[in-house]
PDB file of C-alpha atoms in Angstrom:
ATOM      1  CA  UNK A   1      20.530 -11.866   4.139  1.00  0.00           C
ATOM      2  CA  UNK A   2      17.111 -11.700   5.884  1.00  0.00           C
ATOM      3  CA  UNK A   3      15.413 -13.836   7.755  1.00  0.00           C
ATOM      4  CA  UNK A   4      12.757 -15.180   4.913  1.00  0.00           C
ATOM      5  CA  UNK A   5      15.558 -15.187   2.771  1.00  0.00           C
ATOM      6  CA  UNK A   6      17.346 -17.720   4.492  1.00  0.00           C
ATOM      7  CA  UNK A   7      14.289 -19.600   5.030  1.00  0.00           C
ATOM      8  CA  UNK A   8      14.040 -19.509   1.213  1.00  0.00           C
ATOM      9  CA  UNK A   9      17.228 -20.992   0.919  1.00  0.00           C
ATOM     10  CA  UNK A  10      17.138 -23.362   4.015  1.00  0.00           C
ATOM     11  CA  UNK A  11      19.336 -21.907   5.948  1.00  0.00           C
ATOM     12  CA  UNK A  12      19.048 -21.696  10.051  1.00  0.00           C
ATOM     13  CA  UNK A  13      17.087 -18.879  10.375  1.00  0.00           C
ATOM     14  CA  UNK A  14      15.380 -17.112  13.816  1.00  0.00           C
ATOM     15  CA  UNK A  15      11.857 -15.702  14.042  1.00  0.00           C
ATOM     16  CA  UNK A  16      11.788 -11.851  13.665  1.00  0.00           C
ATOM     17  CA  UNK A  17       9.621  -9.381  15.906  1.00  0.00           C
ATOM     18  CA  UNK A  18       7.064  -9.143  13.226  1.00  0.00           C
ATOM     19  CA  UNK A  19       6.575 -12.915  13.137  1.00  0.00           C
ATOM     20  CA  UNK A  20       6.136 -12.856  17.039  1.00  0.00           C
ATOM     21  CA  UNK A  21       3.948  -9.946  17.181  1.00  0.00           C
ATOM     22  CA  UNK A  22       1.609 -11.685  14.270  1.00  0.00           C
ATOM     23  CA  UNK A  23       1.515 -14.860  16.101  1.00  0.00           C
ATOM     24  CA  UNK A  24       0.434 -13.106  19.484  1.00  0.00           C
ATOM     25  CA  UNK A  25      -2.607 -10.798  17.375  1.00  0.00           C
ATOM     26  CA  UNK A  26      -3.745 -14.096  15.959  1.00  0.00           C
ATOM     27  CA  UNK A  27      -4.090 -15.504  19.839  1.00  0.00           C
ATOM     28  CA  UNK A  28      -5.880 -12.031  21.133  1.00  0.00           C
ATOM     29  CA  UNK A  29      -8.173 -12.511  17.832  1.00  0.00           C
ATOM     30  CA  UNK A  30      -9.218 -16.163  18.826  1.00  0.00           C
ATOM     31  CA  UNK A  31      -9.398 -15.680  22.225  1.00  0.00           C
ATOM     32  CA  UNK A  32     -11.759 -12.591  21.319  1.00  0.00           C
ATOM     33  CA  UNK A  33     -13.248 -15.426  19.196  1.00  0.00           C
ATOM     34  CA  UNK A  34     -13.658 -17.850  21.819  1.00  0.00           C
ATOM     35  CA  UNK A  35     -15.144 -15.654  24.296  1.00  0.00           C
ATOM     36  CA  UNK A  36     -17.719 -14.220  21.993  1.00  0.00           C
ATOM     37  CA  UNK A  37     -21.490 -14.891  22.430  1.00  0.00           C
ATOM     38  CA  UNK A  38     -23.380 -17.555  19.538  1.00  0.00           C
ATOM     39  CA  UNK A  39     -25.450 -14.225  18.880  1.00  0.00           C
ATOM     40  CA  UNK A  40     -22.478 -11.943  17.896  1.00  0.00           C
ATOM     41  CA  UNK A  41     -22.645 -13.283  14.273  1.00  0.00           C
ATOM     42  CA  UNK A  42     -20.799 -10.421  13.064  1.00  0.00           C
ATOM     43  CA  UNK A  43     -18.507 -10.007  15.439  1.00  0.00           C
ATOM     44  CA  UNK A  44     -17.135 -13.539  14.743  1.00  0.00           C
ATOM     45  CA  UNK A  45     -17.192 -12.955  11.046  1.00  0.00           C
ATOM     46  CA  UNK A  46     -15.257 -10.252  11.425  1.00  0.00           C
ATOM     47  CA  UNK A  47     -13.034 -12.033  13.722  1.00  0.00           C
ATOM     48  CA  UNK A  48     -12.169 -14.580  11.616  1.00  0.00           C
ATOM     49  CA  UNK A  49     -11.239 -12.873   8.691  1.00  0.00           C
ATOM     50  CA  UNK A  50      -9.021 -11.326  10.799  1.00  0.00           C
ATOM     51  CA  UNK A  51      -7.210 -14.312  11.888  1.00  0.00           C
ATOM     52  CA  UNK A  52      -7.790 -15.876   8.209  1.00  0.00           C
ATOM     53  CA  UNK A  53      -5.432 -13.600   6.939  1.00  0.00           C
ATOM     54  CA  UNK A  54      -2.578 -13.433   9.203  1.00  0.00           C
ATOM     55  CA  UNK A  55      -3.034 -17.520   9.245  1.00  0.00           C
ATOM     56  CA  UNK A  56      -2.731 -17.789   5.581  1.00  0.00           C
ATOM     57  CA  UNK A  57       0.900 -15.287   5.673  1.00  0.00           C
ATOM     58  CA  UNK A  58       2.136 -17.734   8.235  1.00  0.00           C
ATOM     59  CA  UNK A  59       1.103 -20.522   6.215  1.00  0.00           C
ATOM     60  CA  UNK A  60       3.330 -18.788   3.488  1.00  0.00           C
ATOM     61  CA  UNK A  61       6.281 -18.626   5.774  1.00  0.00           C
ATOM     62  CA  UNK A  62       5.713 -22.472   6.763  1.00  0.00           C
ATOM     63  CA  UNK A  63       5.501 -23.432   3.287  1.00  0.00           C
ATOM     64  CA  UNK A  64       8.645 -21.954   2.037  1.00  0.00           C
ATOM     65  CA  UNK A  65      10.616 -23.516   4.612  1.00  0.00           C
ATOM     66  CA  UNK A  66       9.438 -26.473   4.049  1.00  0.00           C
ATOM     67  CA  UNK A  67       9.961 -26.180   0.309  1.00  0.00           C
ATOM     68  CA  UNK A  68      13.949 -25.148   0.820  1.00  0.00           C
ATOM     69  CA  UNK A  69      14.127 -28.175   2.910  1.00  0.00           C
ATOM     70  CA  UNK A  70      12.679 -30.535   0.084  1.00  0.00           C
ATOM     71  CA  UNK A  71      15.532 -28.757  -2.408  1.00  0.00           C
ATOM     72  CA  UNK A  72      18.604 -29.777  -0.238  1.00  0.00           C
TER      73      UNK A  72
END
C-alpha cells in the first residue's frame, strides 16, 4: 500500500521524498518571493503561480487525510 493510499484510508502513514522535496521548492519559491523588489511585477507573478500550484497538491494531500479521519 502507498503512502497516499493509506492516507486515503487513515492509516499511519510517513511523508515520502517527493512530499519533502515539494515542501522545500515551495520555501526556495517564497523566499525568492520575499526577497524580490515591488518593481519585479512579473517576477512575482510568476513566482506565485509557482507556489500556487504545488500549495493547492498539498492542500489535496491535507484534505484527504483529513477526510479518512472524519470516516473512522
Amino acid at each position: 500500500m502507498t503512502e497516499i493510499e493509506k492516507m486515503e484510508n487513515g492509516y499511519l502513514w510517513e511523508d515520502t521524498k517527493e512530499y519533502f522535496e515539494e515542501q522545500r521548492i515551495t520555501r526556495e519559491l517564497l523566499y525568492d518571493f520575499n526577497h524580490s523588489r515591488p518593481s519585479e511585477e512579473e517576477k512575482r507573478k510568476d513566482i506565485l503561480k509557482k507556489c500556487y500550484v504545488l500549495l493547492e497538491k498539498m492542500l489535496l494531500l491535507f484534505r484527504l487525510l483529513h477526510y479518512s479521519e472524519e470516516i473512522k
